[in-house]
Each structure stands twice: as structure tokens, then as C-alpha cells.
mmCIF file of C-alpha atoms and ligand atoms in Angstrom:
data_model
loop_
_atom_site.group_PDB
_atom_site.id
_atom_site.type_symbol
_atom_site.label_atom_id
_atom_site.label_comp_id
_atom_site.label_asym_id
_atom_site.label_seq_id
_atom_site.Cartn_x
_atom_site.Cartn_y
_atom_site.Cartn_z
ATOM 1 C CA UNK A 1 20.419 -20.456 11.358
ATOM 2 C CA UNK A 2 22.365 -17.516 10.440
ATOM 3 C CA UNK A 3 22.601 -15.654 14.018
ATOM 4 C CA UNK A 4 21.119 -12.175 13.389
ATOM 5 C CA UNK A 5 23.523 -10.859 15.743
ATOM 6 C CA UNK A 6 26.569 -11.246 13.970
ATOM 7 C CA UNK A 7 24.980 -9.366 10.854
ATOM 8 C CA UNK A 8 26.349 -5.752 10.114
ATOM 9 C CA UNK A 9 26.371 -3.171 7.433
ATOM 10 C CA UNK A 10 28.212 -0.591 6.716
ATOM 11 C CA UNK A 11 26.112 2.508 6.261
ATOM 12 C CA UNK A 12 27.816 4.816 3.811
ATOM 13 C CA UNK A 13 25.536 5.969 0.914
ATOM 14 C CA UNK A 14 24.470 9.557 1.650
ATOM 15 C CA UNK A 15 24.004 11.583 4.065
ATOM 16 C CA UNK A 16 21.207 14.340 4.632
ATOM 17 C CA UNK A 17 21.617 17.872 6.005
ATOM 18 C CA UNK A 18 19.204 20.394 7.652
ATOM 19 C CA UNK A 19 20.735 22.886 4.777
ATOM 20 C CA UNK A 20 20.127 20.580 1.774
ATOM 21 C CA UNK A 21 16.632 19.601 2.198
ATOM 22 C CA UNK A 22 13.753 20.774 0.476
ATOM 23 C CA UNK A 23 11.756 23.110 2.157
ATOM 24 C CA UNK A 24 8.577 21.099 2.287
ATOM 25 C CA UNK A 25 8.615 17.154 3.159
ATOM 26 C CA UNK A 26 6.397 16.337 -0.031
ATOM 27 C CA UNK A 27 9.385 17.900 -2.304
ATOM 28 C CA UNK A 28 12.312 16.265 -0.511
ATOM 29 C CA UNK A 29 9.965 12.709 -0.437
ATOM 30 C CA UNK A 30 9.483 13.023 -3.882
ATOM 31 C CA UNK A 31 13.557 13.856 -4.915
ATOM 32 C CA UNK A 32 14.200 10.146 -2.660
ATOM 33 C CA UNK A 33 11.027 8.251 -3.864
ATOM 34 C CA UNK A 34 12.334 9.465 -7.988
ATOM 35 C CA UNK A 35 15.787 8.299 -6.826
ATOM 36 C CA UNK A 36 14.068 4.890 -5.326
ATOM 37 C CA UNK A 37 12.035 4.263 -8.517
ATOM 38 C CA UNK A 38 14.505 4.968 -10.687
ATOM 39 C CA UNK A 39 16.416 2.231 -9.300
ATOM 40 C CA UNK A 40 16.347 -1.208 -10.001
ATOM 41 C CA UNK A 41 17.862 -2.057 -6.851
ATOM 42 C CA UNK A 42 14.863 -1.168 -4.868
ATOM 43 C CA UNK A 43 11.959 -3.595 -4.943
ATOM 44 C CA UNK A 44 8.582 -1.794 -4.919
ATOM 45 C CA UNK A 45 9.713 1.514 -4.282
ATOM 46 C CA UNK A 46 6.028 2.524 -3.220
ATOM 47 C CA UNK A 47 5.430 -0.093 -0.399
ATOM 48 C CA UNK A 48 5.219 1.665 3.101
ATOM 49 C CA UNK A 49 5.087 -0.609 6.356
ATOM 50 C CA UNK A 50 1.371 0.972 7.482
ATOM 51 C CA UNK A 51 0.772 0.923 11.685
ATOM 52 C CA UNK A 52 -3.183 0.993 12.920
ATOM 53 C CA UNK A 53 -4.363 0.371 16.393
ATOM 54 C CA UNK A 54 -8.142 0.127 17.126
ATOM 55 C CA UNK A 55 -9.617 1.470 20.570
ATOM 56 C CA UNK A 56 -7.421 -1.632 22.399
ATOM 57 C CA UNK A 57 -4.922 0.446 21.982
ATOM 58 C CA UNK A 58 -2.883 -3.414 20.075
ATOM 59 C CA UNK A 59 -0.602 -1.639 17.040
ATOM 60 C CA UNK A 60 -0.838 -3.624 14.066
ATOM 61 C CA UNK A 61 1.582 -3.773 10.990
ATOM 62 C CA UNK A 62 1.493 -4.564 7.787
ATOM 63 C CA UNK A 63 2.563 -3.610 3.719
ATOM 64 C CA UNK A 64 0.261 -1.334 1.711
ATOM 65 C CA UNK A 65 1.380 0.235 -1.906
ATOM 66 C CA UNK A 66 1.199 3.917 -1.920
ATOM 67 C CA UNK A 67 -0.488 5.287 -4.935
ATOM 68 C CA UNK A 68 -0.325 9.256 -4.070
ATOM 69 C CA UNK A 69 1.892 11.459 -2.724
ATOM 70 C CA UNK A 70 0.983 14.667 -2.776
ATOM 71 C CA UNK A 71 1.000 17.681 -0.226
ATOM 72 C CA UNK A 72 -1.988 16.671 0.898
ATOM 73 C CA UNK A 73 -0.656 13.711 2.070
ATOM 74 C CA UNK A 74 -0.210 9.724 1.392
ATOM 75 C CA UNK A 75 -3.269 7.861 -0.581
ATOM 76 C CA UNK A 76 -2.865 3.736 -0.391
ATOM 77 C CA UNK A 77 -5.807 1.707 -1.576
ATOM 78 C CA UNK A 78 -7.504 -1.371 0.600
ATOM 79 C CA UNK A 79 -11.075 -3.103 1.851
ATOM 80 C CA UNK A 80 -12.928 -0.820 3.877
ATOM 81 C CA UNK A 81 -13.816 -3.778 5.706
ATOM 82 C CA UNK A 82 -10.714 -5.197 6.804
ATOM 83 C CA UNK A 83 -8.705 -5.198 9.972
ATOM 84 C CA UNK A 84 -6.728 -2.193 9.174
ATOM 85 C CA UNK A 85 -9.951 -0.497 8.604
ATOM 86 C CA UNK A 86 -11.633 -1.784 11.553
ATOM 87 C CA UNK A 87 -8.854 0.286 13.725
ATOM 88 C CA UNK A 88 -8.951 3.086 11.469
ATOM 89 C CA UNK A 89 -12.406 3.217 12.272
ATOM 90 C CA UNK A 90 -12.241 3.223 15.862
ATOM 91 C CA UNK A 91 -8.751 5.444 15.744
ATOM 92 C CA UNK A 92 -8.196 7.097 12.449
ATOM 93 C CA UNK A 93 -4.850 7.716 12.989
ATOM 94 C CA UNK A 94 -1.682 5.825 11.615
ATOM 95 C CA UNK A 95 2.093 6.081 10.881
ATOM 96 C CA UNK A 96 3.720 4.962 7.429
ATOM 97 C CA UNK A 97 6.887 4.271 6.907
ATOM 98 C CA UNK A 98 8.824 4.133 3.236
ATOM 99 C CA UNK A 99 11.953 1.773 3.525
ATOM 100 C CA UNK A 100 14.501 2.358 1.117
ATOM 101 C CA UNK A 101 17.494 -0.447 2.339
ATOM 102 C CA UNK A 102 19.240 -0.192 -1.148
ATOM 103 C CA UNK A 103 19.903 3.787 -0.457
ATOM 104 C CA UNK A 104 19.996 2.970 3.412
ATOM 105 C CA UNK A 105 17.095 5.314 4.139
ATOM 106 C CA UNK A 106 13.454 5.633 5.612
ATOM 107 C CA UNK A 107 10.737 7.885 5.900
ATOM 108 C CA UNK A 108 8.304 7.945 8.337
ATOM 109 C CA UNK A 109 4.785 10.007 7.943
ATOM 110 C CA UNK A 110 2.619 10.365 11.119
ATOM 111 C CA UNK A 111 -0.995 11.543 11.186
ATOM 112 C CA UNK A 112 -4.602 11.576 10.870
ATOM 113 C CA UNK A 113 -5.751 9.190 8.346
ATOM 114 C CA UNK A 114 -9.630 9.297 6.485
ATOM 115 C CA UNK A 115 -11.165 8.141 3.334
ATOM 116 C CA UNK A 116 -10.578 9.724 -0.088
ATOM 117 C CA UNK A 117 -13.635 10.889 -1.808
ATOM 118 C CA UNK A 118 -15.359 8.208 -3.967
ATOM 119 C CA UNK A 119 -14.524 9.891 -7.643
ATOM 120 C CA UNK A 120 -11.039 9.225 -6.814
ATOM 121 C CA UNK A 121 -11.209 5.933 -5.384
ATOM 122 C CA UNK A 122 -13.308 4.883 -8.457
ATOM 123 C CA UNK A 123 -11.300 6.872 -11.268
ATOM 124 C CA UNK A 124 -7.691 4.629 -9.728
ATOM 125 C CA UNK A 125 -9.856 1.659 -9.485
ATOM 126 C CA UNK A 126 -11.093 1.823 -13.368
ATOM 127 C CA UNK A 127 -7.230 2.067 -13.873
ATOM 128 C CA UNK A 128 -6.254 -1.313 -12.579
ATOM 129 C CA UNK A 129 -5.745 -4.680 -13.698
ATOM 130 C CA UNK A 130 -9.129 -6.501 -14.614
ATOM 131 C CA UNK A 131 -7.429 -9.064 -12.847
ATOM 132 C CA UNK A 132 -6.491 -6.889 -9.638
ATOM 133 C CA UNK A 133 -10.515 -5.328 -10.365
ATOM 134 C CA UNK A 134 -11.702 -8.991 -9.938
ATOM 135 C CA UNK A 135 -9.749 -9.700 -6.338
ATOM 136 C CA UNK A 136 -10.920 -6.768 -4.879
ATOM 137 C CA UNK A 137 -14.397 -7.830 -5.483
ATOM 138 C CA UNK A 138 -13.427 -11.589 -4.595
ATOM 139 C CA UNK A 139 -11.531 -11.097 -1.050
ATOM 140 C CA UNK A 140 -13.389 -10.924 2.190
ATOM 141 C CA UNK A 141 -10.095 -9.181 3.053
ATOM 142 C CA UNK A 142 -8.850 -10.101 6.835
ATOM 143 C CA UNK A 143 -12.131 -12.711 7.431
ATOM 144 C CA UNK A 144 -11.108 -16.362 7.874
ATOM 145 C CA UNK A 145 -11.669 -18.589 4.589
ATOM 146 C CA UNK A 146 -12.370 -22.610 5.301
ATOM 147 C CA UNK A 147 -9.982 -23.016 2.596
ATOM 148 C CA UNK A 148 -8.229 -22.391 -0.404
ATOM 149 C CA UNK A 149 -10.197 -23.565 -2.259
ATOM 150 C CA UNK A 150 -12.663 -21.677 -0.874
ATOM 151 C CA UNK A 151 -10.975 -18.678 -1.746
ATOM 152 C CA UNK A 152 -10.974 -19.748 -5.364
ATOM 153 C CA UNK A 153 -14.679 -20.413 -5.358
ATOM 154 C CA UNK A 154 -15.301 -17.043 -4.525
ATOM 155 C CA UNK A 155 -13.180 -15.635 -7.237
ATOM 156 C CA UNK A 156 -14.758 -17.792 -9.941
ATOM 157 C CA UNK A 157 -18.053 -16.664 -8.522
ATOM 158 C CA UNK A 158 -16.976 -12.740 -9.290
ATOM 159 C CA UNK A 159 -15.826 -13.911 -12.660
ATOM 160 C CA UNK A 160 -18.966 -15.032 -13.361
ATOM 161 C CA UNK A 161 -20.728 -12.177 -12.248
ATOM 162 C CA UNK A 162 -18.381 -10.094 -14.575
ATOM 163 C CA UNK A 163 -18.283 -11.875 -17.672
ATOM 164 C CA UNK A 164 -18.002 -8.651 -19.706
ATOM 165 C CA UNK A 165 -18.020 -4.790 -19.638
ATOM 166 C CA UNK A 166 -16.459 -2.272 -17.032
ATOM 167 C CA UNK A 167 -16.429 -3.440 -13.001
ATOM 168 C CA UNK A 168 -17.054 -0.894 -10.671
ATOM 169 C CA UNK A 169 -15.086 -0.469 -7.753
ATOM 170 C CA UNK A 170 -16.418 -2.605 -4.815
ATOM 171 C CA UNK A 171 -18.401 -0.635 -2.324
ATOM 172 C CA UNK A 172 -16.188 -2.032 0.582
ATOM 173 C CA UNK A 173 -12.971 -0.686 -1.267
ATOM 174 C CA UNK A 174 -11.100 2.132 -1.247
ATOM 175 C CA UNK A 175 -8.909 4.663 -0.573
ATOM 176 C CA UNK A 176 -7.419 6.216 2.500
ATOM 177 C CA UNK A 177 -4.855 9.275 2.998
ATOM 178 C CA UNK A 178 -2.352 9.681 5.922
ATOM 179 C CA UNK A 179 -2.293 13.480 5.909
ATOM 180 C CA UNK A 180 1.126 14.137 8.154
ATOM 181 C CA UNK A 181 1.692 16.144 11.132
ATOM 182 C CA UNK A 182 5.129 14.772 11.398
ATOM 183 C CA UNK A 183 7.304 13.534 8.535
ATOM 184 C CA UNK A 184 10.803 11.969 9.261
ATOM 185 C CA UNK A 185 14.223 11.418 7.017
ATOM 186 C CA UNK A 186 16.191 8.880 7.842
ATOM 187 C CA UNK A 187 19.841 8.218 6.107
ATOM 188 C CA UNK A 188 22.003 5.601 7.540
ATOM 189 C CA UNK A 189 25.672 7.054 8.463
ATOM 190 C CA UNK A 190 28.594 5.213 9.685
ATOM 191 C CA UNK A 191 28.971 4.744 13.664
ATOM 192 C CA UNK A 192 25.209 4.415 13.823
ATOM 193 C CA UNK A 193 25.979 8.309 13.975
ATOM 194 C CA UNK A 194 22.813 8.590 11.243
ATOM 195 C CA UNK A 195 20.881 12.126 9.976
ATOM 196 C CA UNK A 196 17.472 12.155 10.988
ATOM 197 C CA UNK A 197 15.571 15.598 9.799
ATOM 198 C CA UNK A 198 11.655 15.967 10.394
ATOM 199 C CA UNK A 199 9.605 18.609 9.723
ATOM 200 C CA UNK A 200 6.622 19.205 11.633
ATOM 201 C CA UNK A 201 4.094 21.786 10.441
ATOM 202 C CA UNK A 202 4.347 25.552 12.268
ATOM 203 C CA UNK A 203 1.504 28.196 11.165
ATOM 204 C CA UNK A 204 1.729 27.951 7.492
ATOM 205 C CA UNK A 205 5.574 26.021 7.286
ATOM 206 C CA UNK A 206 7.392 23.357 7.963
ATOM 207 C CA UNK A 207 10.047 23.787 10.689
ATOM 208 C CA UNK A 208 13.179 21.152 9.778
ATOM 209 C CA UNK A 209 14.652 19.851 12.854
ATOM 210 C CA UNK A 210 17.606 17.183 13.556
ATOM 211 C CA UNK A 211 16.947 14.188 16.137
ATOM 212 C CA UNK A 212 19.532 12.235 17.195
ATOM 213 C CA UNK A 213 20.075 9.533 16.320
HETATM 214 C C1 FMN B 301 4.391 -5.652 -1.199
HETATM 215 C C2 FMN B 301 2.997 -5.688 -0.620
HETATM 216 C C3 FMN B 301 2.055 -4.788 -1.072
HETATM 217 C C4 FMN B 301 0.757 -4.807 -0.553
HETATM 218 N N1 FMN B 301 -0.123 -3.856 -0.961
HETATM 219 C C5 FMN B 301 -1.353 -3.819 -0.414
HETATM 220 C C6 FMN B 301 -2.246 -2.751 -0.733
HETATM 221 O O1 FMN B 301 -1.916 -1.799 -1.479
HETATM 222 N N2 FMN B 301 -3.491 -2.784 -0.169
HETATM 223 C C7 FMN B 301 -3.883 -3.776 0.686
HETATM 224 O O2 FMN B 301 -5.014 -3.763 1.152
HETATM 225 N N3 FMN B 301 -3.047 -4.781 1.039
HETATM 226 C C8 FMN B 301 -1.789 -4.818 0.502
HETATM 227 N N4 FMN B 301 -0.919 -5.815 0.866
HETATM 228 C C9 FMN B 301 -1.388 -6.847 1.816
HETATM 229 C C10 FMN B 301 -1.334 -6.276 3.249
HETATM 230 O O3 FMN B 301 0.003 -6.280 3.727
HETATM 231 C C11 FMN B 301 -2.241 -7.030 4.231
HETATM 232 O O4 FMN B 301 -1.946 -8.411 4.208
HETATM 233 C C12 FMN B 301 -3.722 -6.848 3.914
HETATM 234 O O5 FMN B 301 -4.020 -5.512 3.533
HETATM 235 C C13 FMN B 301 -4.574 -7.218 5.109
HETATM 236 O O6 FMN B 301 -4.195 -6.404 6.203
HETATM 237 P P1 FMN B 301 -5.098 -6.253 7.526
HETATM 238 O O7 FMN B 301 -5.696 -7.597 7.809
HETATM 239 O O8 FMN B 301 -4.150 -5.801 8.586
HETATM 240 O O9 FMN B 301 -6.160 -5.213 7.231
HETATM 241 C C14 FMN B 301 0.394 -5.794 0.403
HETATM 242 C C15 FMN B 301 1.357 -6.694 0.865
HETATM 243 C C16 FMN B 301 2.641 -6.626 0.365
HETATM 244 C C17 FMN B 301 3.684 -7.573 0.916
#
């Protein structure tokens, strides 16, 4: 096995200044999400590393797609009925993070999360993939399935049931937005000396302050 240890990069693409930043974190995420999708270099420039924890208090991890980013916060689509929505539920609070490794940057958003309103959830679900329309009606997201094959079964049974025409958006699906009290720039610098700027709201602002590193 490669030993982890040994691994090092040298982080030298950018760097970030409390002077050069956009006044509000929604305009300087968008200038490094354009820069991230208009790379080829970055995979997925929308996934963000989502963190829930229920009322046990157990964080739990995983990869959502954003699909809005606006100053009202982060919108990301998934079963209302899964695990992530179980602690979202019982804590509706999370923090997001946007990795960027090809630019050697991150961005981390921190706050109270709830559901979008239904018109939006259903006008981005009419915009999707039949395909993609068909697996959100199909997966008991999070439950165990005896198989496979059982999976399978229960997409050709939602195939079935939607031979033809428009499928609405599942009942048990939709969207959520992280609305951030705390948003975080990360660029990797040489040293491990890196810029780290977050802005955190103050009466109608957002104050910009550096953490160290
Ligand atoms: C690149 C990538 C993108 C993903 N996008 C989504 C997404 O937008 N919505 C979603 O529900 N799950 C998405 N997933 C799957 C989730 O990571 C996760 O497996 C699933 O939502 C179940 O999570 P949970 O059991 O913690 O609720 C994605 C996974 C990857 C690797």
C-alpha cells in the first residue's frame, strides 16, 4: 500500500486576501465555483461533502450535488426519507463543504438547514433526466434492500407505473437549503501557512475575518 504518510503536495495555486474578496460570501463563492466549472480539471464542481447529526448527537457524512447557490443560501436535492433527513429532522442543522483539490481550495457553509417550498422542488424535478425522475421514485433511499436484484425489481415496477406522460416528483423527495451563518475560504499556501477568510453575518453585513491556519 502506498503509505499515506509519505504523500505531500505542494500548495502553490492562489492565494486569498481579506482585501480581494468580494464583499458578500455568495459573490466570492460564485467567482471560485465559475472558476471550478469552467475547469475540466475539477470533477463535479457542484458536489459538497454534506455533515447531519440526529438528536444522538453521531455526525454523519456524505456527497450531495448542489443545485442552487444563491444568497439565500445552498439548495441540494434528496429523499425526504432518508438518513440524512432523519437527522435533519431531529437537528436541522448541517455544514457543507465545496472541495476544489485541482485549485487547492474549500469552502465550508455552516447553518440552519429546512425544506424548499414544493413549486421549486417540483419545477427542478420536471427538469431532470426521465431516467434520474424514475430512481427517485424507485429508491427506498438509506433502507436495506435483500438484494440487487431487488433493487432492480423495484425500478422495473416504477417503469411500469410510468409507461408514458410527465412523472411528478415523488412525495418523499426534495429539496433542502443550508442557509449560512458562517461561510469559510480556504486556499492552500506553501508551509501549510494557508488563507482562511470567513464571513459571518453582523446586522445587515458580512464581517470578513482571517483564521489561522
Ligand atoms: C458525486 C456524488 C453525488 C451525489 N449526489 C447526491 C444528491 O444530490 N442527492 C442525494 O440524495 N444523494 C447523492 N449522492 C449519494 C449520497 O452521497 C448518499 O449515498 C445518499 O444520499 C444517502 O445518504 P444518507 O443515507 O446519509 O441519507 C451522491 C453521491 C456522490 C458520490
Amino acid at each position: 500500500m502506498t503509505d499515506p504518510a509519505g504523500l505531500r503536495a505542494m500548495y502553490t495555486r492562489g492565494t486569498l486576501d481579506e482585501a480581494d474578496v468580494a464583499d458578500t460570501w455568495v459573490a466570492q463563492l460564485r467567482l471560485w465555483f465559475d472558476t471550478a466549472a469552467a475547469d475540466p480539471a475539477v470533477l463535479e464542481p457542484n458536489a459538497i461533502q454534506l455533515a447531519t447529526a440526529g438528536a444522538d448527537g453521531q455526525p454523519t457524512v456524505r456527497t450531495v450535488l448542489a443545485k442552487g447557490i444563491d444568497e439565500r443560501g445552498i439548495v441540494f436535492y434528496t429523499n425526504y426519507e432518508s438518513a440524512k433527513a432523519r437527522d435533519l429532522g431531529e437537528n436541522p442543522r448541517a455544514s457543507a463543504v465545496f472541495v476544489w483539490l485541482a485549485h487547492q481550495r474549500q469552502v465550508r457553509l455552516t447553518g440552519p438547514v429546512s425544506k424548499v417550498d414544493r413549486a421549486a422542488t417540483e419545477a427542478y424535478f420536471a427538469g431532470r433526466p426521465r431516467e434520474s425522475q424514475l430512481g427517485a421514485w424507485a429508491s427506498p433511499q438509506s433502507r436495506v434492500v435483500a438484494s440487487r436484484a431487488a433493487l432492480d425489481e423495484l425500478a422495473a415496477a416504477v417503469e411500469a407505473r410510468f409507461t408514458t406522460g410527465d412523472i411528478p416528483a415523488p412525495p418523499n423527495w426534495g429539496g433542502y437549503r443550508l442557509a449560512p451563518v458562517e461561510v469559510e475560504f480556504w486556499q492552500g499556501r506553501p508551509g501549510r501557512l494557508h488563507d482562511r477568510i470567513r464571513y459571518r453575518p453582523v446586522g445587515d453585513a458580512w464581517v470578513r475575518e482571517r483564521l489561522a491556519p
